[in-house]
mmCIF file of C-alpha atoms in Angstrom:
data_model
loop_
_atom_site.group_PDB
_atom_site.id
_atom_site.type_symbol
_atom_site.label_atom_id
_atom_site.label_comp_id
_atom_site.label_asym_id
_atom_site.label_seq_id
_atom_site.Cartn_x
_atom_site.Cartn_y
_atom_site.Cartn_z
ATOM 1 C CA MET A 8 63.005 62.869 -35.271
ATOM 2 C CA ASP A 9 60.381 59.534 -35.413
ATOM 3 C CA ARG A 10 57.305 60.006 -33.566
ATOM 4 C CA PRO A 11 57.227 58.017 -30.141
ATOM 5 C CA MET A 12 55.003 54.858 -30.319
ATOM 6 C CA THR A 13 53.181 55.414 -27.067
ATOM 7 C CA SER A 14 50.588 57.254 -27.990
ATOM 8 C CA THR A 15 47.882 57.654 -30.582
ATOM 9 C CA PRO A 16 49.044 60.132 -33.227
ATOM 10 C CA VAL A 17 46.114 62.936 -34.487
ATOM 11 C CA PRO A 18 44.841 63.706 -37.909
ATOM 12 C CA GLY A 19 47.043 66.097 -39.826
ATOM 13 C CA TYR A 20 44.154 68.062 -40.263
ATOM 14 C CA ALA A 21 44.148 69.073 -36.434
ATOM 15 C CA LYS A 22 44.102 72.483 -35.140
ATOM 16 C CA VAL A 23 47.178 73.488 -33.186
ATOM 17 C CA LEU A 24 47.430 75.480 -30.263
ATOM 18 C CA SER A 25 51.062 77.349 -29.917
ATOM 19 C CA ILE A 26 51.664 78.283 -26.949
ATOM 20 C CA GLY A 27 54.526 80.477 -26.101
ATOM 21 C CA LEU A 28 56.006 83.498 -23.816
ATOM 22 C CA HIS A 29 55.325 86.485 -24.965
ATOM 23 C CA PRO A 30 58.915 88.388 -25.995
ATOM 24 C CA SER A 31 57.916 91.322 -23.859
ATOM 25 C CA ALA A 32 57.425 88.660 -20.907
ATOM 26 C CA LEU A 33 61.402 87.384 -21.187
ATOM 27 C CA ASP A 34 64.551 88.851 -19.174
ATOM 28 C CA TYR A 35 67.102 89.190 -22.016
ATOM 29 C CA SER A 36 69.900 89.675 -19.729
ATOM 30 C CA ARG A 37 69.796 85.876 -19.165
ATOM 31 C CA MET A 38 69.768 85.074 -23.038
ATOM 32 C CA PRO A 39 72.441 84.733 -25.023
ATOM 33 C CA ASP A 40 74.227 87.324 -26.831
ATOM 34 C CA GLY A 41 72.140 88.910 -29.809
ATOM 35 C CA VAL A 42 68.899 87.769 -28.501
ATOM 36 C CA ASP A 43 66.267 90.812 -27.451
ATOM 37 C CA GLU A 44 63.062 91.010 -27.900
ATOM 38 C CA ALA A 45 62.999 91.953 -31.716
ATOM 39 C CA VAL A 46 65.311 88.760 -32.371
ATOM 40 C CA LEU A 47 62.889 86.857 -30.590
ATOM 41 C CA THR A 48 59.538 88.336 -32.179
ATOM 42 C CA ALA A 49 61.282 87.915 -35.380
ATOM 43 C CA ARG A 50 62.031 84.150 -34.903
ATOM 44 C CA ILE A 51 58.430 83.861 -33.848
ATOM 45 C CA GLU A 52 56.870 85.310 -36.767
ATOM 46 C CA ALA A 53 58.795 83.492 -39.176
ATOM 47 C CA ALA A 54 58.347 79.762 -36.806
ATOM 48 C CA ASN A 55 54.328 80.814 -37.114
ATOM 49 C CA ALA A 56 54.916 81.366 -41.168
ATOM 50 C CA ALA A 57 56.718 78.010 -41.225
ATOM 51 C CA LEU A 58 53.532 76.341 -39.536
ATOM 52 C CA ARG A 59 51.282 78.108 -42.547
ATOM 53 C CA GLU A 60 53.897 76.916 -45.099
ATOM 54 C CA ALA A 61 53.636 73.334 -43.687
ATOM 55 C CA GLY A 62 50.320 73.372 -43.993
ATOM 56 C CA PHE A 63 49.459 73.616 -40.386
ATOM 57 C CA ASP A 64 46.362 75.236 -38.784
ATOM 58 C CA ALA A 65 47.765 76.880 -36.125
ATOM 59 C CA VAL A 66 46.574 79.585 -33.358
ATOM 60 C CA PRO A 67 49.581 81.572 -31.977
ATOM 61 C CA CYS A 68 48.787 81.978 -27.777
ATOM 62 C CA LEU A 69 51.585 84.243 -26.413
ATOM 63 C CA ILE A 70 51.414 84.215 -22.714
ATOM 64 C CA ASP A 71 53.033 86.408 -19.959
ATOM 65 C CA THR A 72 54.905 84.807 -17.054
ATOM 66 C CA SER A 73 51.610 85.108 -14.552
ATOM 67 C CA PRO A 74 50.215 81.800 -14.289
ATOM 68 C CA ASP A 75 46.632 83.281 -13.767
ATOM 69 C CA ARG A 76 47.263 85.593 -16.551
ATOM 70 C CA ALA A 77 48.158 82.913 -18.869
ATOM 71 C CA GLU A 78 45.941 80.297 -17.854
ATOM 72 C CA ALA A 79 42.957 82.520 -18.734
ATOM 73 C CA THR A 80 44.908 83.543 -21.953
ATOM 74 C CA VAL A 81 44.738 80.068 -22.984
ATOM 75 C CA ARG A 82 41.676 79.404 -21.485
ATOM 76 C CA GLU A 83 39.753 81.864 -23.793
ATOM 77 C CA GLN A 84 41.414 80.025 -27.146
ATOM 78 C CA LEU A 85 40.229 76.441 -25.802
ATOM 79 C CA GLN A 86 36.768 78.221 -25.770
ATOM 80 C CA GLU A 87 37.114 79.641 -28.882
ATOM 81 C CA HIS A 88 38.556 76.216 -30.388
ATOM 82 C CA VAL A 89 38.762 72.789 -30.783
ATOM 83 C CA PHE A 90 42.765 71.521 -30.491
ATOM 84 C CA GLY A 91 44.384 68.233 -31.429
ATOM 85 C CA LEU A 92 47.594 69.322 -30.493
ATOM 86 C CA ALA A 93 49.166 72.124 -27.891
ATOM 87 C CA ILE A 94 52.783 72.756 -28.555
ATOM 88 C CA ILE A 95 54.266 74.513 -25.408
ATOM 89 C CA GLY A 96 57.769 76.464 -26.033
ATOM 90 C CA GLY A 97 60.647 76.120 -24.728
ATOM 91 C CA GLY A 98 60.390 79.554 -22.770
ATOM 92 C CA VAL A 99 57.652 78.536 -20.601
ATOM 93 C CA ARG A 100 59.264 74.738 -19.819
ATOM 94 C CA MET A 101 62.586 75.426 -19.840
ATOM 95 C CA LEU A 102 63.178 78.190 -17.390
ATOM 96 C CA PRO A 103 62.990 77.158 -13.431
ATOM 97 C CA GLU A 104 60.907 80.226 -12.641
ATOM 98 C CA ASN A 105 58.402 79.111 -15.140
ATOM 99 C CA THR A 106 57.934 75.743 -13.343
ATOM 100 C CA LEU A 107 54.399 76.584 -11.890
ATOM 101 C CA LEU A 108 53.305 77.899 -15.303
ATOM 102 C CA PHE A 109 54.102 74.991 -17.086
ATOM 103 C CA GLU A 110 52.469 72.764 -14.466
ATOM 104 C CA ARG A 111 49.237 74.796 -14.654
ATOM 105 C CA LEU A 112 49.234 74.917 -18.281
ATOM 106 C CA VAL A 113 49.634 71.426 -18.951
ATOM 107 C CA ASN A 114 46.854 70.837 -16.338
ATOM 108 C CA LEU A 115 44.566 73.058 -17.868
ATOM 109 C CA LEU A 116 44.992 71.314 -21.305
ATOM 110 C CA ILE A 117 44.480 67.871 -20.052
ATOM 111 C CA GLU A 118 41.286 69.423 -17.825
ATOM 112 C CA SER A 119 39.974 71.403 -20.923
ATOM 113 C CA ALA A 120 40.693 69.186 -23.840
ATOM 114 C CA PRO A 121 40.490 65.285 -23.483
ATOM 115 C CA GLY A 122 42.502 63.658 -25.997
ATOM 116 C CA ILE A 123 44.603 66.754 -27.010
ATOM 117 C CA ARG A 124 48.365 65.650 -27.790
ATOM 118 C CA LEU A 125 51.150 67.911 -25.991
ATOM 119 C CA CYS A 126 54.315 68.861 -27.897
ATOM 120 C CA PHE A 127 57.333 70.211 -27.056
ATOM 121 C CA ASN A 128 60.135 72.461 -29.180
ATOM 122 C CA THR A 129 63.416 73.635 -28.112
ATOM 123 C CA THR A 130 63.475 76.973 -30.218
ATOM 124 C CA PRO A 131 60.787 78.451 -32.395
ATOM 125 C CA GLU A 132 62.722 76.864 -35.273
ATOM 126 C CA ASP A 133 61.809 73.079 -34.631
ATOM 127 C CA THR A 134 58.531 73.613 -34.118
ATOM 128 C CA VAL A 135 57.229 72.348 -37.083
ATOM 129 C CA ASP A 136 59.183 69.185 -36.363
ATOM 130 C CA ALA A 137 57.546 68.723 -32.620
ATOM 131 C CA LEU A 138 54.299 69.076 -34.347
ATOM 132 C CA ARG A 139 55.056 66.418 -36.698
ATOM 133 C CA ARG A 140 55.831 63.641 -34.467
ATOM 134 C CA TRP A 141 52.381 63.573 -33.420
ATOM 135 C CA ILE A 142 50.625 63.896 -36.726
ATOM 136 C CA GLN A 143 48.913 60.794 -38.279
ATOM 137 C CA VAL A 144 50.362 60.469 -42.043
#
């Protein structure tokens, strides 16, 4: 997928904050057959390895569904690093019960990291593609 043309990309060396729900925070009774905590953990680990292989300086940030605890976890990362990109995983964005969590995280990122680009994946496997949309080549 091509990079959207409505905003400025970030340099390829920019540090990435990779935000996603911790596998223990999900209700697997609502997931497709065959997806459980072990499977999702393995997929996340593979996605993190793919980020490293693709040359991204990515910092994983696994959160739970509590907006207060998630915000505190992300805030800690924002105090330790300067990020050019943040990716927010589908578990945060696509589950209706996480709408407040998603809003809080987006607003935190906008307020605490001016100029950061937000990226969105649909699965752990398309994280690299989502980030590449916003990287200047």
